[in-house]
Amino acid sequence: MRALLYLVASAVPGLVAVAVAVMAFATPFAALLAVPAVPLVAWFERWRLGAPAARHRWRELGLGLASLLVLWWIDLVMIAFAVGGPIVLIISPAVQEDLGPAIAASVAGAVLVPVGGYVLVLWGRARMTMARELLEPHRLEEVVASRARLVDAFDVERRRIERDLHDGAQQRLVALSMRLGLAKLDLPPGSPAAEQVASAHEEARQALVELRELIRGVHPQVLTDRGLAAAIREAASRSPVPVEVETDLDRLPEQVETAAYYVVSEALANIAKHSGASRAWIRASGRFVMEIGDDGKGGADPARGSGLTGLADRLAVVGGRLSLSSPAGGPTTMRVEIPCE
């Protein structure tokens, strides 16, 4: 119903166009009325859509001009054929003497009523979508910008957590480990108390190691201090699968380095968990192209929840793209490209 009302409302620009045309025939100077008519029709188009003012005024005026010259009569012709056509067929028995063909035409008209309604709905929605995209092209831009802001906020929060863990919990664990070590030296060797203190000292040491691994996963300090190339090498050194690293990267924009490191970390985790590979490799160069591969069993599929969709989404925020080749039996190769200005 809304689409039909939208199309019927096209009679308003039609009346304006007819009025301007009639007056232009009466006197050539009346054609100048088309100048104020265009913004008036543009306002009407925006009003019947319930859309906010367009960011670019020329888009709104362009829609107003198209409505004034072309779109209004196309809308009305669509209504005439989709509604008027079936009606004419339905009333055929009332205006024709030969009832046989008239009744057949009437039945055909009744059958065409839902078809005409469907066509009108499709055309009305298409018209509304076209007008809305002309008036509100910034909606997609706002979505992309909003997603980038969310990722930036997430990175800022992640760094805050990393800093709090590094400066708070890690320092306390270091102090606790040192105190337990000193207490162990003051106790007689082999005594029950010494054994318990030694056990607590070992647990504190393991907790410190795990906390440092957690901090590296949140946001490695080496990425901030020495850049992506050093961070890739450190991540590769911690991988249970041997990883060959070839990179000649210089420092890159912070967002690019963070997104690329996120991809490397997730890719290495996937290789260790799912690939069954005996070796892997990372090659990164240029501004910015990276290849991550392994000699595992292959068959990686984003639809199976392997995290590849999340990697592609993360790259899309910085304008990057991800391509994957993973035939059954391997090898698997992931190519990452991020534009860098």
Short mmCIF file of N, CA and C in Angstrom, two decimals, residues 175-310:
data_model
loop_
_atom_site.label_atom_id
_atom_site.label_comp_id
_atom_site.label_asym_id
_atom_site.label_seq_id
_atom_site.Cartn_x
_atom_site.Cartn_y
_atom_site.Cartn_z
N ALA A 175 56.72 -9.29 42.24
CA ALA A 175 57.09 -9.06 43.64
C ALA A 175 56.79 -10.29 44.49
N LEU A 176 55.63 -10.94 44.24
CA LEU A 176 55.28 -12.14 45.00
C LEU A 176 56.27 -13.26 44.74
N SER A 177 56.67 -13.44 43.48
CA SER A 177 57.63 -14.48 43.15
C SER A 177 58.97 -14.23 43.83
N MET A 178 59.41 -12.97 43.86
CA MET A 178 60.68 -12.65 44.52
C MET A 178 60.60 -12.92 46.02
N ARG A 179 59.50 -12.55 46.65
CA ARG A 179 59.35 -12.79 48.09
C ARG A 179 59.32 -14.28 48.42
N LEU A 180 58.64 -15.05 47.59
CA LEU A 180 58.62 -16.49 47.82
C LEU A 180 60.00 -17.10 47.62
N GLY A 181 60.74 -16.58 46.65
CA GLY A 181 62.10 -17.07 46.45
C GLY A 181 63.00 -16.77 47.63
N LEU A 182 62.88 -15.55 48.18
CA LEU A 182 63.67 -15.19 49.35
C LEU A 182 63.24 -16.01 50.57
N ALA A 183 61.93 -16.24 50.70
CA ALA A 183 61.45 -17.04 51.83
C ALA A 183 61.95 -18.47 51.73
N LYS A 184 62.06 -19.01 50.53
CA LYS A 184 62.56 -20.37 50.35
C LYS A 184 64.01 -20.48 50.80
N LEU A 185 64.80 -19.42 50.58
CA LEU A 185 66.20 -19.43 50.99
C LEU A 185 66.35 -19.40 52.51
N ASP A 186 65.37 -18.83 53.20
CA ASP A 186 65.47 -18.72 54.66
C ASP A 186 65.01 -19.98 55.39
N LEU A 187 64.38 -20.90 54.65
CA LEU A 187 63.86 -22.11 55.29
C LEU A 187 64.86 -23.26 55.14
N PRO A 188 64.85 -24.17 56.12
CA PRO A 188 65.76 -25.33 56.03
C PRO A 188 65.44 -26.16 54.79
N PRO A 189 66.45 -26.54 54.02
CA PRO A 189 66.20 -27.36 52.83
C PRO A 189 65.55 -28.69 53.20
N GLY A 190 64.56 -29.10 52.44
CA GLY A 190 63.89 -30.37 52.65
C GLY A 190 62.79 -30.35 53.69
N SER A 191 62.59 -29.24 54.36
CA SER A 191 61.54 -29.16 55.36
C SER A 191 60.18 -29.03 54.67
N PRO A 192 59.07 -29.47 55.33
CA PRO A 192 57.74 -29.34 54.72
C PRO A 192 57.40 -27.90 54.32
N ALA A 193 57.80 -26.95 55.19
CA ALA A 193 57.51 -25.55 54.86
C ALA A 193 58.27 -25.11 53.61
N ALA A 194 59.52 -25.56 53.49
CA ALA A 194 60.33 -25.19 52.32
C ALA A 194 59.72 -25.77 51.04
N GLU A 195 59.21 -27.01 51.13
CA GLU A 195 58.59 -27.62 49.95
C GLU A 195 57.33 -26.88 49.53
N GLN A 196 56.51 -26.47 50.52
CA GLN A 196 55.29 -25.73 50.19
C GLN A 196 55.61 -24.36 49.58
N VAL A 197 56.63 -23.69 50.17
CA VAL A 197 57.02 -22.39 49.62
C VAL A 197 57.58 -22.55 48.22
N ALA A 198 58.36 -23.63 47.99
CA ALA A 198 58.91 -23.88 46.65
C ALA A 198 57.80 -24.14 45.64
N SER A 199 56.77 -24.91 46.09
CA SER A 199 55.63 -25.16 45.20
C SER A 199 54.89 -23.87 44.88
N ALA A 200 54.66 -23.04 45.89
CA ALA A 200 53.99 -21.76 45.66
C ALA A 200 54.82 -20.86 44.76
N HIS A 201 56.14 -20.92 44.92
CA HIS A 201 57.03 -20.11 44.08
C HIS A 201 56.93 -20.54 42.62
N GLU A 202 56.88 -21.86 42.39
CA GLU A 202 56.77 -22.37 41.03
C GLU A 202 55.42 -21.99 40.40
N GLU A 203 54.33 -22.08 41.20
CA GLU A 203 53.03 -21.69 40.68
C GLU A 203 52.98 -20.20 40.34
N ALA A 204 53.62 -19.39 41.19
CA ALA A 204 53.67 -17.96 40.89
C ALA A 204 54.45 -17.69 39.62
N ARG A 205 55.53 -18.46 39.41
CA ARG A 205 56.32 -18.29 38.20
C ARG A 205 55.51 -18.67 36.96
N GLN A 206 54.76 -19.79 37.05
CA GLN A 206 53.93 -20.22 35.92
C GLN A 206 52.83 -19.20 35.64
N ALA A 207 52.23 -18.68 36.72
CA ALA A 207 51.20 -17.67 36.55
C ALA A 207 51.77 -16.42 35.86
N LEU A 208 53.01 -16.07 36.19
CA LEU A 208 53.64 -14.91 35.57
C LEU A 208 53.88 -15.16 34.09
N VAL A 209 54.31 -16.39 33.76
CA VAL A 209 54.53 -16.74 32.34
C VAL A 209 53.21 -16.65 31.57
N GLU A 210 52.13 -17.22 32.16
CA GLU A 210 50.83 -17.19 31.49
C GLU A 210 50.31 -15.78 31.34
N LEU A 211 50.54 -14.94 32.36
CA LEU A 211 50.09 -13.55 32.27
C LEU A 211 50.84 -12.81 31.17
N ARG A 212 52.14 -13.07 31.04
CA ARG A 212 52.90 -12.43 29.98
C ARG A 212 52.41 -12.87 28.60
N GLU A 213 52.05 -14.15 28.46
CA GLU A 213 51.49 -14.62 27.19
C GLU A 213 50.16 -13.92 26.91
N LEU A 214 49.36 -13.76 27.96
CA LEU A 214 48.07 -13.07 27.80
C LEU A 214 48.28 -11.63 27.36
N ILE A 215 49.26 -10.96 27.97
CA ILE A 215 49.53 -9.56 27.63
C ILE A 215 49.98 -9.47 26.17
N ARG A 216 50.83 -10.41 25.74
CA ARG A 216 51.27 -10.40 24.34
C ARG A 216 50.08 -10.58 23.40
N GLY A 217 49.12 -11.45 23.79
CA GLY A 217 47.95 -11.67 22.95
C GLY A 217 47.05 -10.46 22.89
N VAL A 218 46.95 -9.70 23.99
CA VAL A 218 46.10 -8.52 24.01
C VAL A 218 46.67 -7.44 23.10
N HIS A 219 47.91 -7.10 23.31
CA HIS A 219 48.61 -6.14 22.43
C HIS A 219 50.10 -6.21 22.77
N PRO A 220 50.88 -6.85 21.91
CA PRO A 220 52.30 -7.02 22.24
C PRO A 220 53.05 -5.70 22.27
N GLN A 221 53.88 -5.54 23.27
CA GLN A 221 54.65 -4.31 23.38
C GLN A 221 55.62 -4.14 22.22
N VAL A 222 56.09 -5.29 21.68
CA VAL A 222 57.04 -5.21 20.58
C VAL A 222 56.40 -4.58 19.35
N LEU A 223 55.09 -4.74 19.18
CA LEU A 223 54.41 -4.12 18.04
C LEU A 223 54.47 -2.61 18.14
N THR A 224 54.29 -2.09 19.34
CA THR A 224 54.36 -0.64 19.54
C THR A 224 55.78 -0.13 19.44
N ASP A 225 56.74 -0.88 20.03
CA ASP A 225 58.11 -0.39 20.12
C ASP A 225 58.90 -0.59 18.83
N ARG A 226 58.74 -1.75 18.20
CA ARG A 226 59.63 -2.09 17.08
C ARG A 226 58.91 -2.34 15.77
N GLY A 227 57.59 -2.36 15.78
CA GLY A 227 56.86 -2.46 14.53
C GLY A 227 56.38 -3.86 14.19
N LEU A 228 55.72 -3.95 13.05
CA LEU A 228 55.04 -5.19 12.66
C LEU A 228 56.03 -6.31 12.35
N ALA A 229 57.14 -6.01 11.69
CA ALA A 229 58.09 -7.06 11.31
C ALA A 229 58.59 -7.80 12.55
N ALA A 230 58.99 -7.06 13.58
CA ALA A 230 59.47 -7.69 14.81
C ALA A 230 58.35 -8.46 15.51
N ALA A 231 57.14 -7.90 15.48
CA ALA A 231 56.00 -8.58 16.12
C ALA A 231 55.68 -9.89 15.40
N ILE A 232 55.78 -9.91 14.07
CA ILE A 232 55.53 -11.15 13.32
C ILE A 232 56.56 -12.20 13.71
N ARG A 233 57.83 -11.81 13.79
CA ARG A 233 58.87 -12.77 14.17
C ARG A 233 58.65 -13.32 15.58
N GLU A 234 58.24 -12.46 16.50
CA GLU A 234 57.99 -12.93 17.86
C GLU A 234 56.81 -13.90 17.88
N ALA A 235 55.73 -13.56 17.16
CA ALA A 235 54.57 -14.47 17.11
C ALA A 235 54.96 -15.81 16.49
N ALA A 236 55.79 -15.77 15.45
CA ALA A 236 56.23 -17.01 14.80
C ALA A 236 57.08 -17.86 15.74
N SER A 237 57.91 -17.19 16.56
CA SER A 237 58.77 -17.94 17.48
C SER A 237 57.97 -18.67 18.56
N ARG A 238 56.76 -18.21 18.86
CA ARG A 238 55.93 -18.85 19.88
C ARG A 238 55.03 -19.93 19.30
N SER A 239 54.98 -20.05 17.99
CA SER A 239 54.09 -21.02 17.37
C SER A 239 54.61 -22.44 17.56
N PRO A 240 53.74 -23.39 17.90
CA PRO A 240 54.18 -24.79 18.01
C PRO A 240 54.56 -25.40 16.66
N VAL A 241 54.08 -24.80 15.56
CA VAL A 241 54.46 -25.23 14.21
C VAL A 241 55.62 -24.35 13.74
N PRO A 242 56.72 -24.93 13.27
CA PRO A 242 57.83 -24.11 12.78
C PRO A 242 57.38 -23.16 11.67
N VAL A 243 57.74 -21.90 11.81
CA VAL A 243 57.30 -20.87 10.87
C VAL A 243 58.52 -20.16 10.28
N GLU A 244 58.58 -20.13 8.97
CA GLU A 244 59.63 -19.38 8.27
C GLU A 244 59.10 -17.98 7.96
N VAL A 245 59.86 -16.97 8.35
CA VAL A 245 59.42 -15.58 8.19
C VAL A 245 60.36 -14.86 7.23
N GLU A 246 59.76 -14.24 6.21
CA GLU A 246 60.51 -13.39 5.29
C GLU A 246 59.79 -12.05 5.22
N THR A 247 60.44 -11.01 5.67
CA THR A 247 59.79 -9.69 5.66
C THR A 247 60.83 -8.60 5.55
N ASP A 248 60.49 -7.57 4.78
CA ASP A 248 61.33 -6.39 4.67
C ASP A 248 60.51 -5.13 4.97
N LEU A 249 59.55 -5.28 5.87
CA LEU A 249 58.63 -4.18 6.16
C LEU A 249 59.30 -3.07 6.95
N ASP A 250 58.95 -1.83 6.59
CA ASP A 250 59.26 -0.68 7.42
C ASP A 250 58.06 -0.40 8.32
N ARG A 251 58.15 0.63 9.12
CA ARG A 251 57.01 0.98 9.96
C ARG A 251 55.84 1.41 9.10
N LEU A 252 54.66 0.94 9.48
CA LEU A 252 53.43 1.24 8.75
C LEU A 252 52.49 2.00 9.65
N PRO A 253 51.40 2.57 9.09
CA PRO A 253 50.41 3.23 9.94
C PRO A 253 49.92 2.29 11.05
N GLU A 254 49.61 2.87 12.19
CA GLU A 254 49.26 2.08 13.37
C GLU A 254 48.09 1.15 13.12
N GLN A 255 47.05 1.64 12.46
CA GLN A 255 45.88 0.80 12.20
C GLN A 255 46.24 -0.39 11.33
N VAL A 256 47.09 -0.18 10.34
CA VAL A 256 47.50 -1.26 9.45
C VAL A 256 48.29 -2.31 10.22
N GLU A 257 49.25 -1.86 11.05
CA GLU A 257 50.05 -2.81 11.82
C GLU A 257 49.18 -3.62 12.78
N THR A 258 48.23 -2.96 13.44
CA THR A 258 47.36 -3.67 14.38
C THR A 258 46.51 -4.70 13.67
N ALA A 259 45.88 -4.32 12.54
CA ALA A 259 45.04 -5.26 11.79
C ALA A 259 45.87 -6.42 11.26
N ALA A 260 47.06 -6.13 10.72
CA ALA A 260 47.90 -7.19 10.16
C ALA A 260 48.37 -8.15 11.26
N TYR A 261 48.73 -7.62 12.42
CA TYR A 261 49.16 -8.50 13.51
C TYR A 261 48.01 -9.38 13.98
N TYR A 262 46.81 -8.81 14.02
CA TYR A 262 45.64 -9.60 14.39
C TYR A 262 45.45 -10.77 13.42
N VAL A 263 45.64 -10.52 12.14
CA VAL A 263 45.51 -11.58 11.13
C VAL A 263 46.59 -12.64 11.34
N VAL A 264 47.84 -12.21 11.57
CA VAL A 264 48.93 -13.15 11.78
C VAL A 264 48.66 -14.03 13.01
N SER A 265 48.23 -13.41 14.10
CA SER A 265 47.98 -14.18 15.33
C SER A 265 46.88 -15.22 15.11
N GLU A 266 45.77 -14.79 14.49
CA GLU A 266 44.66 -15.71 14.26
C GLU A 266 45.05 -16.80 13.26
N ALA A 267 45.80 -16.44 12.24
CA ALA A 267 46.20 -17.42 11.24
C ALA A 267 47.12 -18.48 11.86
N LEU A 268 48.08 -18.05 12.67
CA LEU A 268 48.98 -19.01 13.32
C LEU A 268 48.22 -19.90 14.30
N ALA A 269 47.24 -19.33 14.99
CA ALA A 269 46.43 -20.14 15.90
C ALA A 269 45.64 -21.19 15.12
N ASN A 270 45.06 -20.79 13.98
CA ASN A 270 44.32 -21.74 13.14
C ASN A 270 45.22 -22.84 12.60
N ILE A 271 46.44 -22.46 12.20
CA ILE A 271 47.39 -23.46 11.69
C ILE A 271 47.71 -24.49 12.77
N ALA A 272 47.96 -24.00 13.99
CA ALA A 272 48.31 -24.91 15.08
C ALA A 272 47.14 -25.83 15.45
N LYS A 273 45.90 -25.32 15.38
CA LYS A 273 44.75 -26.09 15.84
C LYS A 273 44.19 -27.03 14.78
N HIS A 274 44.16 -26.57 13.51
CA HIS A 274 43.35 -27.26 12.52
C HIS A 274 44.12 -27.84 11.33
N SER A 275 45.31 -27.35 11.05
CA SER A 275 45.91 -27.68 9.75
C SER A 275 46.63 -29.02 9.73
N GLY A 276 47.19 -29.45 10.87
CA GLY A 276 48.03 -30.64 10.87
C GLY A 276 49.32 -30.43 10.10
N ALA A 277 49.78 -29.18 9.99
CA ALA A 277 50.96 -28.85 9.19
C ALA A 277 52.25 -29.17 9.95
N SER A 278 53.28 -29.44 9.17
CA SER A 278 54.61 -29.63 9.76
C SER A 278 55.45 -28.37 9.68
N ARG A 279 55.04 -27.46 8.81
CA ARG A 279 55.73 -26.17 8.73
C ARG A 279 54.78 -25.13 8.14
N ALA A 280 55.12 -23.87 8.38
CA ALA A 280 54.33 -22.75 7.86
C ALA A 280 55.28 -21.63 7.46
N TRP A 281 54.74 -20.65 6.75
CA TRP A 281 55.58 -19.54 6.32
C TRP A 281 54.77 -18.25 6.29
N ILE A 282 55.47 -17.16 6.50
CA ILE A 282 54.89 -15.82 6.41
C ILE A 282 55.83 -14.97 5.57
N ARG A 283 55.29 -14.40 4.50
CA ARG A 283 56.08 -13.50 3.65
C ARG A 283 55.34 -12.17 3.56
N ALA A 284 56.00 -11.12 3.99
CA ALA A 284 55.37 -9.80 4.00
C ALA A 284 56.32 -8.80 3.37
N SER A 285 55.75 -7.95 2.50
CA SER A 285 56.59 -6.96 1.82
C SER A 285 55.70 -5.86 1.29
N GLY A 286 56.33 -4.86 0.74
CA GLY A 286 55.61 -3.79 0.06
C GLY A 286 54.81 -2.94 1.00
N ARG A 287 53.71 -2.35 0.48
CA ARG A 287 52.90 -1.41 1.26
C ARG A 287 51.42 -1.72 1.11
N PHE A 288 50.87 -2.81 1.44
CA PHE A 288 51.31 -3.90 2.27
C PHE A 288 50.71 -5.18 1.71
N VAL A 289 51.57 -6.19 1.43
CA VAL A 289 51.12 -7.47 0.93
C VAL A 289 51.75 -8.55 1.80
N MET A 290 50.93 -9.49 2.24
CA MET A 290 51.43 -10.56 3.12
C MET A 290 50.82 -11.89 2.68
N GLU A 291 51.64 -12.92 2.72
CA GLU A 291 51.19 -14.27 2.42
C GLU A 291 51.49 -15.17 3.61
N ILE A 292 50.47 -15.89 4.05
CA ILE A 292 50.61 -16.82 5.16
C ILE A 292 50.20 -18.19 4.64
N GLY A 293 51.07 -19.18 4.79
CA GLY A 293 50.76 -20.50 4.25
C GLY A 293 51.24 -21.61 5.14
N ASP A 294 50.75 -22.82 4.86
CA ASP A 294 51.21 -24.01 5.58
C ASP A 294 51.07 -25.21 4.66
N ASP A 295 51.75 -26.30 5.03
CA ASP A 295 51.71 -27.52 4.23
C ASP A 295 50.77 -28.55 4.83
N GLY A 296 49.71 -28.07 5.49
CA GLY A 296 48.78 -28.97 6.16
C GLY A 296 47.78 -29.61 5.21
N LYS A 297 46.69 -30.09 5.79
CA LYS A 297 45.70 -30.88 5.04
C LYS A 297 44.77 -30.03 4.19
N GLY A 298 44.77 -28.71 4.37
CA GLY A 298 43.94 -27.84 3.55
C GLY A 298 42.46 -27.97 3.90
N GLY A 299 41.62 -27.54 2.96
CA GLY A 299 40.17 -27.63 3.17
C GLY A 299 39.60 -26.55 4.07
N ALA A 300 40.34 -25.46 4.28
CA ALA A 300 39.81 -24.38 5.12
C ALA A 300 38.60 -23.75 4.45
N ASP A 301 37.55 -23.54 5.22
CA ASP A 301 36.29 -23.01 4.68
C ASP A 301 35.74 -21.97 5.65
N PRO A 302 35.59 -20.71 5.22
CA PRO A 302 35.05 -19.68 6.11
C PRO A 302 33.68 -20.03 6.67
N ALA A 303 32.89 -20.81 5.92
CA ALA A 303 31.54 -21.14 6.37
C ALA A 303 31.53 -22.07 7.57
N ARG A 304 32.67 -22.70 7.86
CA ARG A 304 32.71 -23.65 8.98
C ARG A 304 33.16 -23.00 10.27
N GLY A 305 33.20 -21.67 10.31
CA GLY A 305 33.51 -20.99 11.56
C GLY A 305 34.97 -21.06 11.95
N SER A 306 35.87 -21.00 10.97
CA SER A 306 37.30 -21.07 11.27
C SER A 306 37.89 -19.71 11.63
N GLY A 307 37.10 -18.70 11.70
CA GLY A 307 37.60 -17.37 12.04
C GLY A 307 38.00 -16.55 10.84
N LEU A 308 37.92 -17.14 9.63
CA LEU A 308 38.34 -16.42 8.42
C LEU A 308 37.42 -15.25 8.12
N THR A 309 36.13 -15.42 8.40
CA THR A 309 35.19 -14.32 8.17
C THR A 309 35.52 -13.14 9.06
N GLY A 310 35.87 -13.41 10.31
CA GLY A 310 36.27 -12.34 11.22
C GLY A 310 37.52 -11.63 10.76
#
